[in-house]
Short mmCIF file of C-alpha atoms and ligand atoms in Angstrom, two decimals:
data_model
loop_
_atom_site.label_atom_id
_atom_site.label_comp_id
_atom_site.label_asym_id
_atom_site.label_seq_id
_atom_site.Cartn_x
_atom_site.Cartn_y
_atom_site.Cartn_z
CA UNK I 1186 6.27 9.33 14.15
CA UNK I 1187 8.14 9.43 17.74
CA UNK I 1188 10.80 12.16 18.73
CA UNK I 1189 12.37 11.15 21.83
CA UNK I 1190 9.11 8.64 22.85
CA UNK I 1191 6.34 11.36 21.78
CA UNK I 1192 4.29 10.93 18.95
CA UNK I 1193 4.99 14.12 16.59
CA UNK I 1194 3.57 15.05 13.30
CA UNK I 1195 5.05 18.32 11.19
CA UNK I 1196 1.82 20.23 11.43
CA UNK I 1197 -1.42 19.67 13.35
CA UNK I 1198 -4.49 21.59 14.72
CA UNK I 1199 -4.80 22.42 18.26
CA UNK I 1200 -8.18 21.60 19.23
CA UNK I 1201 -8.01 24.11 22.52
CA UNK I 1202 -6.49 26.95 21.08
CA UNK I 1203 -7.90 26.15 17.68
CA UNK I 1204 -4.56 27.05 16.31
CA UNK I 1205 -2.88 25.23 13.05
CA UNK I 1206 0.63 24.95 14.89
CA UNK I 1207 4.00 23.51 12.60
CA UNK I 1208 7.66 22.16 13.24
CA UNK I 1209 9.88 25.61 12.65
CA UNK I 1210 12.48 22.71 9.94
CA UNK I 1211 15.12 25.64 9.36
CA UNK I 1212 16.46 24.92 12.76
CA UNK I 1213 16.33 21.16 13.10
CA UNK I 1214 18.07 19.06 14.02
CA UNK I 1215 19.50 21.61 16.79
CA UNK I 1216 16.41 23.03 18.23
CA UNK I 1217 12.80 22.03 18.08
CA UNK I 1218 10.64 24.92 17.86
CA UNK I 1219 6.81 24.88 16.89
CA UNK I 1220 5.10 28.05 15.31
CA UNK I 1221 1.78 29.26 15.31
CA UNK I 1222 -0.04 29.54 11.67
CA UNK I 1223 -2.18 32.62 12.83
CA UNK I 1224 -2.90 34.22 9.81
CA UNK I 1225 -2.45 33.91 5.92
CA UNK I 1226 0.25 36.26 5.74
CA UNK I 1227 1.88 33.73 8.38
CA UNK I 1228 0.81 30.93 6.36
CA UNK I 1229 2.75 32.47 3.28
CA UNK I 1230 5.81 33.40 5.12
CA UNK I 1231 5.67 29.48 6.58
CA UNK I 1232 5.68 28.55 3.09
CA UNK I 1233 8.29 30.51 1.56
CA UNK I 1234 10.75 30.65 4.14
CA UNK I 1235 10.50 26.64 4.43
CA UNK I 1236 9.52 26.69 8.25
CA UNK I 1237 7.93 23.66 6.26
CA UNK I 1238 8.47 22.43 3.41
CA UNK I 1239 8.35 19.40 1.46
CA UNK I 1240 5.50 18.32 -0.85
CA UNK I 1241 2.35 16.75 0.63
CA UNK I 1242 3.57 18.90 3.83
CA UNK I 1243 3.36 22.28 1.54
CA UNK I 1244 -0.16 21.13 0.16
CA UNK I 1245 -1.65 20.35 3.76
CA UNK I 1246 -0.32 23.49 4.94
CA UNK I 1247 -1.77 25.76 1.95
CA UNK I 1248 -5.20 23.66 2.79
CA UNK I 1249 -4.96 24.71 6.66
CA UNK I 1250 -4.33 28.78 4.99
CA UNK I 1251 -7.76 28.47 3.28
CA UNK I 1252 -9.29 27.48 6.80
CA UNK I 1253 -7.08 29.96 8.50
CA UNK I 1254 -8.20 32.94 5.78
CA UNK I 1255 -11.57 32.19 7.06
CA UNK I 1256 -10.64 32.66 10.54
CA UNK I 1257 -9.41 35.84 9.50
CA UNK I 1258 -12.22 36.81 7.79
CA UNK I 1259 -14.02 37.45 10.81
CA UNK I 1260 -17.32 36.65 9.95
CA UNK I 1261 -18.19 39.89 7.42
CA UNK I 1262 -20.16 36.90 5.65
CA UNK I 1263 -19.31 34.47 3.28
CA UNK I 1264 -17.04 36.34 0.69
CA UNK I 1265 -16.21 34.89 -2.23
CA UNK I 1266 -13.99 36.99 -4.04
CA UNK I 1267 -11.87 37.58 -0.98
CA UNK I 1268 -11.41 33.75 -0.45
CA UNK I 1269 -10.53 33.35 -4.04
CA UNK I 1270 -8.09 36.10 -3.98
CA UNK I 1271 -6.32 34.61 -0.78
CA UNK I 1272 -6.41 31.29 -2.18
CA UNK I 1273 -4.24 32.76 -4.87
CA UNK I 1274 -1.93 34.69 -2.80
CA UNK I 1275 -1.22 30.55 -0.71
CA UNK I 1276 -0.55 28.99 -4.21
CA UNK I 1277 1.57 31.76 -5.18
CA UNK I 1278 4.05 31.41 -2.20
CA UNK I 1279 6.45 28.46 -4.05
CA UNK I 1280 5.99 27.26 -7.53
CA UNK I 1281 6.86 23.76 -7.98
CA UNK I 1282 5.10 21.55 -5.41
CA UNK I 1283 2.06 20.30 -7.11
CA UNK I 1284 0.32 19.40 -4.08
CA UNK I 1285 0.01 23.27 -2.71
CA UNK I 1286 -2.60 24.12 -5.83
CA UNK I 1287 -3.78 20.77 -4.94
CA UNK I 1288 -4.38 21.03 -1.30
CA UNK I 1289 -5.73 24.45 -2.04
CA UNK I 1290 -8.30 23.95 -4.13
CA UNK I 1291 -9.50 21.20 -2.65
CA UNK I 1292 -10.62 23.03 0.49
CA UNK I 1293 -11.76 25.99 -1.40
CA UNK I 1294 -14.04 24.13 -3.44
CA UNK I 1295 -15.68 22.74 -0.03
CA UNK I 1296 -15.83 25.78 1.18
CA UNK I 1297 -17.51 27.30 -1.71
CA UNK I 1298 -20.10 24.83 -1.42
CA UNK I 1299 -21.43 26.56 1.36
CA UNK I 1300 -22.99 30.24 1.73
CA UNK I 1301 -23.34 30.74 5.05
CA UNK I 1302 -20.07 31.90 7.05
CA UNK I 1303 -20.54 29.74 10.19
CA UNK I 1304 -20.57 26.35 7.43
CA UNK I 1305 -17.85 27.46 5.24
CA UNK I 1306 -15.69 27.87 8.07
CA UNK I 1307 -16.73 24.26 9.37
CA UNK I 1308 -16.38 22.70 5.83
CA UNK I 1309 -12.93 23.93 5.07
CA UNK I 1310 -11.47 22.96 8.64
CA UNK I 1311 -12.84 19.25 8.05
CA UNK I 1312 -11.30 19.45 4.43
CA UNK I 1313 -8.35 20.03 5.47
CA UNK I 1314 -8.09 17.65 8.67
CA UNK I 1315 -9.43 15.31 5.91
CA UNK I 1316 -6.58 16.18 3.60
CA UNK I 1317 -4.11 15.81 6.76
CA UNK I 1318 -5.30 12.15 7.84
CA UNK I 1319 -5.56 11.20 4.29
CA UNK I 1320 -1.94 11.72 3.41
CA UNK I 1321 -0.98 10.12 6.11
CA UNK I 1322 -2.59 6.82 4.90
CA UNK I 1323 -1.19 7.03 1.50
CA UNK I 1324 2.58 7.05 3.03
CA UNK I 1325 1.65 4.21 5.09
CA UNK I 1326 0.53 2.57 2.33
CA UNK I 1327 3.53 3.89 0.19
CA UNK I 1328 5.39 2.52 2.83
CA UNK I 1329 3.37 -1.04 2.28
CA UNK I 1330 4.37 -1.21 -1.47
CA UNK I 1331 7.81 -0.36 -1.45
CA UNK I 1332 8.37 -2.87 1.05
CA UNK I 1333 8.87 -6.15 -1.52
CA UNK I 1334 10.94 -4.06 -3.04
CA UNK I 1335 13.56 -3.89 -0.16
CA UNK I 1336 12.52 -7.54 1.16
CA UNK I 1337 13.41 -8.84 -2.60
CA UNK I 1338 16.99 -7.35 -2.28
CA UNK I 1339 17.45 -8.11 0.80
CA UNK I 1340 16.62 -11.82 0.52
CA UNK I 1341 19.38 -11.74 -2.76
CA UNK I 1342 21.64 -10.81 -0.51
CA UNK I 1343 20.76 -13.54 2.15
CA UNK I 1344 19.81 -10.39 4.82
CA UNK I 1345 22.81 -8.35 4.74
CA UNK I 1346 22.47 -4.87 4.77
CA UNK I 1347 20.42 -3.09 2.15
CA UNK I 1348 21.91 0.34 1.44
CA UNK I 1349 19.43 2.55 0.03
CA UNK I 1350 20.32 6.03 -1.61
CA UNK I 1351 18.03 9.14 -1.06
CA UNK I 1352 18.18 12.49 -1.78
CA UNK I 1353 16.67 15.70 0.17
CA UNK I 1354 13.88 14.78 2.99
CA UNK I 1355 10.69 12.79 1.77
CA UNK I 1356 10.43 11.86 4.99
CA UNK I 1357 7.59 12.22 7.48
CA UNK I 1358 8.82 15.99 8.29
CA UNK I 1359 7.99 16.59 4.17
CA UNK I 1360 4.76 14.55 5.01
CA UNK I 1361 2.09 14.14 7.85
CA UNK I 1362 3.32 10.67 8.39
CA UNK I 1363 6.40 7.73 7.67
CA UNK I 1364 7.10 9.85 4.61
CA UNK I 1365 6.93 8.82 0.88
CA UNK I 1366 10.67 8.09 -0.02
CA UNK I 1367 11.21 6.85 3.53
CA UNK I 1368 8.28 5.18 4.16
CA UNK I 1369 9.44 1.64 2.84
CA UNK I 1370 12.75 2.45 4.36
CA UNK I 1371 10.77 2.47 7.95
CA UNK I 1372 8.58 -0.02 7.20
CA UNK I 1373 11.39 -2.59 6.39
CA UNK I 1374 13.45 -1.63 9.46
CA UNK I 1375 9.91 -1.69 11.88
CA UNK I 1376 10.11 -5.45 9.68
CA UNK I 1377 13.36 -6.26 10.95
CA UNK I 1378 14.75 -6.05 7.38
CA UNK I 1379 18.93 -4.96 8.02
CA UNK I 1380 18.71 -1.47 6.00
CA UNK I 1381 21.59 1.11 5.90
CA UNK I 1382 20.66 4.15 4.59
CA UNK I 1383 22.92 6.91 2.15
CA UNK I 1384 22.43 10.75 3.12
CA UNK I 1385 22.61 13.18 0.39
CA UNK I 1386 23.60 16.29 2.64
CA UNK I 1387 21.04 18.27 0.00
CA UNK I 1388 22.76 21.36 -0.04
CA UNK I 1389 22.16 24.60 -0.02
CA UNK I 1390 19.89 23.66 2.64
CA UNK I 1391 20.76 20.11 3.67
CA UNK I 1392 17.38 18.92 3.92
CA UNK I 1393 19.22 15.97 4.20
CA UNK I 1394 21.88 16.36 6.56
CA UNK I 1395 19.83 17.83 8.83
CA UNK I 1396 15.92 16.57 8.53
CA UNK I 1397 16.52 12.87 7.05
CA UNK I 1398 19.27 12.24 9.40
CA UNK I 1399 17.75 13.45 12.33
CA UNK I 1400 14.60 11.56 11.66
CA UNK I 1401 16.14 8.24 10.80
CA UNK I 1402 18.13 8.65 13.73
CA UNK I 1403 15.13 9.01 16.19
CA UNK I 1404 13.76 6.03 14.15
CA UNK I 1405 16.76 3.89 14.91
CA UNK I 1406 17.57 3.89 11.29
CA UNK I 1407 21.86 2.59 10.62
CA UNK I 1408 22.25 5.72 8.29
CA UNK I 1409 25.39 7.69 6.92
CA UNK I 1410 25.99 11.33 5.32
CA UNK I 1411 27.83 11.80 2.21
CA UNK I 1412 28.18 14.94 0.26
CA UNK I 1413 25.77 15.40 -2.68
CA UNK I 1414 28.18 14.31 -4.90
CA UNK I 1415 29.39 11.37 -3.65
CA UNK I 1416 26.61 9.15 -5.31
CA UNK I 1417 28.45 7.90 -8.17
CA UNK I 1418 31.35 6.97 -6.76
CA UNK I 1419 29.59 4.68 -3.93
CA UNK I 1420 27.41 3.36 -6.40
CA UNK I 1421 30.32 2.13 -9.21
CA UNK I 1422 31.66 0.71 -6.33
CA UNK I 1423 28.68 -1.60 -4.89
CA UNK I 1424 27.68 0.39 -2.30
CA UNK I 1425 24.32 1.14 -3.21
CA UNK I 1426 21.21 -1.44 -3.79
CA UNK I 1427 18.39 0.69 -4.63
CA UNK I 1428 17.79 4.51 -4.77
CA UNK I 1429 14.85 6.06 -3.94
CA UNK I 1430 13.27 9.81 -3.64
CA UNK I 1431 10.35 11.98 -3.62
CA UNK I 1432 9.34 14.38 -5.58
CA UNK I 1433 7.09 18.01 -6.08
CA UNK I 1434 5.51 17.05 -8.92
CA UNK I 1435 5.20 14.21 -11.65
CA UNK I 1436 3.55 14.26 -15.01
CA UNK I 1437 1.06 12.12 -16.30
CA UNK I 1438 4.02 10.69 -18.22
CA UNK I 1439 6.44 10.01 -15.54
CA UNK I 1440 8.77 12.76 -15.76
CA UNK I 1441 9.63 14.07 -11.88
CA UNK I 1442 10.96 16.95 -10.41
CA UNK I 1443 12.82 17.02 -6.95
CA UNK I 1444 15.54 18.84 -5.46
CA UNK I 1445 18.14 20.13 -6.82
CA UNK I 1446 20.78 17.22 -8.04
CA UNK I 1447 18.15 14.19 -8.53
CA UNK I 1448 18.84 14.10 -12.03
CA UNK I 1449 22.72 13.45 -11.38
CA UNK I 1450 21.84 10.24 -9.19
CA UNK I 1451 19.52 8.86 -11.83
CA UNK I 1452 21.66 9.12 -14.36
CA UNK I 1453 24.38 7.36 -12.28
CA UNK I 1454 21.90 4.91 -11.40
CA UNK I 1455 21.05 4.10 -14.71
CA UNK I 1456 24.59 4.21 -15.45
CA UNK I 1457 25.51 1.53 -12.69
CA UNK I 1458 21.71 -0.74 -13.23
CA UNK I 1459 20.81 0.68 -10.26
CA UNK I 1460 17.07 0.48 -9.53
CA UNK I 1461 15.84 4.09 -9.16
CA UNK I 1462 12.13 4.26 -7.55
CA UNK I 1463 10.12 7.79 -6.94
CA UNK I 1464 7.74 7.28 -4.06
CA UNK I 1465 4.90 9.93 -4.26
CA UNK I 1466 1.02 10.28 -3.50
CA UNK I 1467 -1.61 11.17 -5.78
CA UNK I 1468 -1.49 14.29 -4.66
CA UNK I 1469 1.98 14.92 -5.99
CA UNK I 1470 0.98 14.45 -10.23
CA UNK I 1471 0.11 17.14 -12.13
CA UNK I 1472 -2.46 14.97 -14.51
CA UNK I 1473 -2.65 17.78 -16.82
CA UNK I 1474 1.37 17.64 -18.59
CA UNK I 1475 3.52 14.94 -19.72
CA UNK I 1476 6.36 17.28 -20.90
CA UNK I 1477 8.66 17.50 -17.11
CA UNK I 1478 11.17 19.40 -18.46
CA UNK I 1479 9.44 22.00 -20.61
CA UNK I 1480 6.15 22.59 -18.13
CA UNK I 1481 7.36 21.90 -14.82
CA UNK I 1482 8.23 25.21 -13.17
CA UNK I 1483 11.68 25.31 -11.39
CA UNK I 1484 11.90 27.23 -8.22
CA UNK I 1485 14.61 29.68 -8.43
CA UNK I 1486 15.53 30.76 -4.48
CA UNK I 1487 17.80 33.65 -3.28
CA UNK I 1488 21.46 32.83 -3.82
CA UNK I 1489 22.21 33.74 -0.31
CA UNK I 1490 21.15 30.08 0.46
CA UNK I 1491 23.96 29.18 -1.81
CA UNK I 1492 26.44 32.25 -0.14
CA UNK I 1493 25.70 31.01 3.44
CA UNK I 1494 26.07 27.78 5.00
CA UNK I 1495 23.94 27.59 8.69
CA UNK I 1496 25.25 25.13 11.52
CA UNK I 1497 25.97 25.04 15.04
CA UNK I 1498 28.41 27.41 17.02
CA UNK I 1499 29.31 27.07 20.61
CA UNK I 1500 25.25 26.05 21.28
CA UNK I 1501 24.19 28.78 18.91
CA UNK I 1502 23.09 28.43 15.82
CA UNK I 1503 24.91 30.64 12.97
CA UNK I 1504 25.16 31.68 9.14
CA UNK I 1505 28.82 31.73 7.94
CA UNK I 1506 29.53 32.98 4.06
CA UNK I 1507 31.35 30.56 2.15
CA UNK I 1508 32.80 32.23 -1.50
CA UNK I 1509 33.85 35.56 -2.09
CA UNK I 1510 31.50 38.32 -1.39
CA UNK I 1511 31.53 39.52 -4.61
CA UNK I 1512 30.65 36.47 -6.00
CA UNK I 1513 27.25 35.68 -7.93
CA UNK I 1514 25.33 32.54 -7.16
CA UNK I 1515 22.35 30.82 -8.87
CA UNK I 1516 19.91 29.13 -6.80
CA UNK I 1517 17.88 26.41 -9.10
CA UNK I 1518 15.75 24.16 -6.54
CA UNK I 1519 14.79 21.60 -8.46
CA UNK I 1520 15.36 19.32 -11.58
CA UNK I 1521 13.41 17.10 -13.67
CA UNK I 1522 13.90 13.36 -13.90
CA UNK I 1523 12.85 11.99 -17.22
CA UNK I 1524 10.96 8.85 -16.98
CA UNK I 1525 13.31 7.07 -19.18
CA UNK I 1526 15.60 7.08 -16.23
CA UNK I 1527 12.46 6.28 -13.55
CA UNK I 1528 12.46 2.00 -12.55
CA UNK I 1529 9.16 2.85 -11.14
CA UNK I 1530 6.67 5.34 -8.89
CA UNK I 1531 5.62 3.83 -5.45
CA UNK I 1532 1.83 5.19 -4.62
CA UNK I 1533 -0.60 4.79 -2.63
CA UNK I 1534 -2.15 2.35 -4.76
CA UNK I 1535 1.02 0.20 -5.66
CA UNK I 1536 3.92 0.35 -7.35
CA UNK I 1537 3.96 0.99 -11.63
CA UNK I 1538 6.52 1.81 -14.56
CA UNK I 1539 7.21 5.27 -15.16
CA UNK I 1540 5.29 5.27 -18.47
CA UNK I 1541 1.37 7.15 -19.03
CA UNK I 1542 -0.50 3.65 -19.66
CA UNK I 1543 0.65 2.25 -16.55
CA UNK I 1544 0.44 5.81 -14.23
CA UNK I 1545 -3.36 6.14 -15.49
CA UNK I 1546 -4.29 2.27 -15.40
CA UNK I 1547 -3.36 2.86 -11.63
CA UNK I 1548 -5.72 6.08 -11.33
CA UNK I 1549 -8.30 5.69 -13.96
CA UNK I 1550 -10.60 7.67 -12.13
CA UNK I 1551 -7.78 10.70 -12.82
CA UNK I 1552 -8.18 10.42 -16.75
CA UNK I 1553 -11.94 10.20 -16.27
CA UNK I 1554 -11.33 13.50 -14.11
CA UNK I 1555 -9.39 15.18 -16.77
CA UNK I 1556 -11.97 14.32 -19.73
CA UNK I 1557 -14.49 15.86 -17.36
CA UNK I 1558 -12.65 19.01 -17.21
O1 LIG J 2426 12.65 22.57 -1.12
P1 LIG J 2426 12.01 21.45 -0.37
O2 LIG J 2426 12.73 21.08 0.89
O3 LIG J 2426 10.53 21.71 -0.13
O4 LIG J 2426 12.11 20.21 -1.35
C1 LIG J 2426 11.56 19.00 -0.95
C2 LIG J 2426 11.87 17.88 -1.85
O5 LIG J 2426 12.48 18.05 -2.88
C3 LIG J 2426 11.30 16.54 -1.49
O6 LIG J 2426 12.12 15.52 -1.98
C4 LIG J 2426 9.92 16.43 -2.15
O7 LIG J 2426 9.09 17.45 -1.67
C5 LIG J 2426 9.30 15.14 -1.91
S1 LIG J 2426 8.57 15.18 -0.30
C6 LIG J 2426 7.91 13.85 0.19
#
């Protein structure tokens, strides 16, 4: 996507310096600083620290660590047990994102397939440039099937605005490209469809406030901030046509976790018959659960992202505390959505109900997968 007329993406390989460089996203929108990935300890920190973050963005980054873990290697031969043990340490560094076990494994088992040093080091590059160019085709195509979606509402309304709830960034800084839960957002606008977009500010981090507004913004995108909990109220009050939002991972079944406080807004969805969509690859469900709330693992971060609010001071950016010192916080990162409350999932290969029959009639080759297993 453009920033300021250049075409950007939130992580790519340098071909000269053969470096995996990143967007730094704890200090957007205010500065724009890219990192170096140079090793897997860097890779980890990257990770954890959310210099990126968001789903398929997590997975192609863990798939770059498997590369870069090679690199680092330095040719003492094709070691397998190393490789498996770092491979580990890159799905260890957060817990809830499906696609970073995904995006792992996939390179790792390309690079296994090769004994020589020199060819594993080739194979797992191209995996993951594979994986990279790959997920950016299934946004677009998210992007593609969400579309009648918006089009449908908007002709109901005879082309006023169409204000569309999100939550947290599932946009294309969470992705390579357009983003899942914003993709149909940008492709109805880049349509000339009037949309109007609701911010969740996403705290403690305000992925929102300050990674979806900033990119809609640059987009051209008519888009407002709210605080988290302003949701229901706009929505008993008409505000609010459709909701839609990513997520880290899905069960076969249809039950999705996201950030922190997507629950709330599909229960007032439900609660107002708002439609409430989950836009997501394939890369994002976790074929082997159904049960989201009992086998999903929920990120627990340090409260000090909860103590400490960061924003812009006098051109510097700054951490203030907010409640009492002495006070103890709880950091829970993410929630589960049952299906019950899901309209439907928006993939790469069109849009279903949030029920197994019609997830697995999309990706049949996924069950065949599993009974392979
Ligand atoms: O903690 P984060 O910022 O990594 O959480 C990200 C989200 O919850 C996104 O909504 C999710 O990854 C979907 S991304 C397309």
């Amino acid at each position: 996507m453009k920033v300021d007329g250049k075409d950007m993406r939130p992580i790519w390989f340098d071909m000269a310096s053969e470096i995996v460089q990143v967007i730094d996203q704890r200090f957007l929108p205010h500065k724009l600083i890219i990192e170096d990935l140079n090793s897997v300890d860097d890779t980890i920190h990257a990770i954890k620290e959310m210099v990126v973050r968001g789903a398929p963005l997590i997975g192609a980054t863990g798939a770059f660590g498997v590369y870069i873990s090679l690199v680092q290697e330095n040719n003492k031969g094709a070691n397998n047990e190393y490789l498996v043990s770092e491979c580990k340490r890159l799905k260890d560094a957060r817990p809830t994102a499906m696609n970073l076990f995904w995006g792992v494994d996939r390179v790792l088992s390309a690079a296994l397939k090769q004994d020589k040093y020199e060819t594993r080091i080739k194979a797992a590059l191209d995996e993951a440039l594979k994986i990279v160019e790959e997920e950016a085709i299934n946004c677009q195509k998210i992007g593609e099937y969400g579309l009648p979606i918006i089009e449908e509402i908007s002709k109901k309304k005879n082309g006023e605005s169409v204000n569309i709830l999100t939550h947290c960034n599932a946009g294309w800084l969470a992705c390579i490209e357009y983003g899942t839960a914003t993709a149909p957002i940008y492709t109805a606008f880049d349509n000339n469809i009037n949309v109007h977009v609701w911010v969740d500010e996403t705290r403690p981090l305000n992925q929102g406030s300050r990674l979806t507004a900033w990119e809609l913004g640059k987009h051209g995108v008519n888009h407002t901030v709210i605080t988290d909990n302003a949701g229901g109220h706009i929505m008993q009050h008409g505000m609010v046509d459709l909701v839609i939002v990513g997520t880290d991972r899905t069960t076969r079944a249809g039950d999705a976790a996201n950030k922190i406080g997507t629950y709330l807004k599909a229960l007032a969805a439900r609660d107002n018959n708002i439609p409430f969509y989950v836009a997501l690859p394939s890369s994002t469900f976790d074929w082997d659960i159904t049960d989201g709330i009992a086998d999903i693992p929920i990120e627990e971060r340090d409260p000090d992202e909860i103590r400490y609010v960061q924003g812009l001071c006098n051109g510097k950016i700054e951490k203030v505390l907010v409640p009492p010192e002495t006070s103890n916080a709880a950091n829970h990162a993410f929630d589960v959505t049952p299906a019950r409350l899901v309209t439907g999932f928006i993939t790469e290969r069109g849009v279903c109900r949030a029920a197994e029959a019609d997830i697995m009639s999309l990706f049949p080759d996924k069950k065949k997968e599993k009974n392979e297993k």
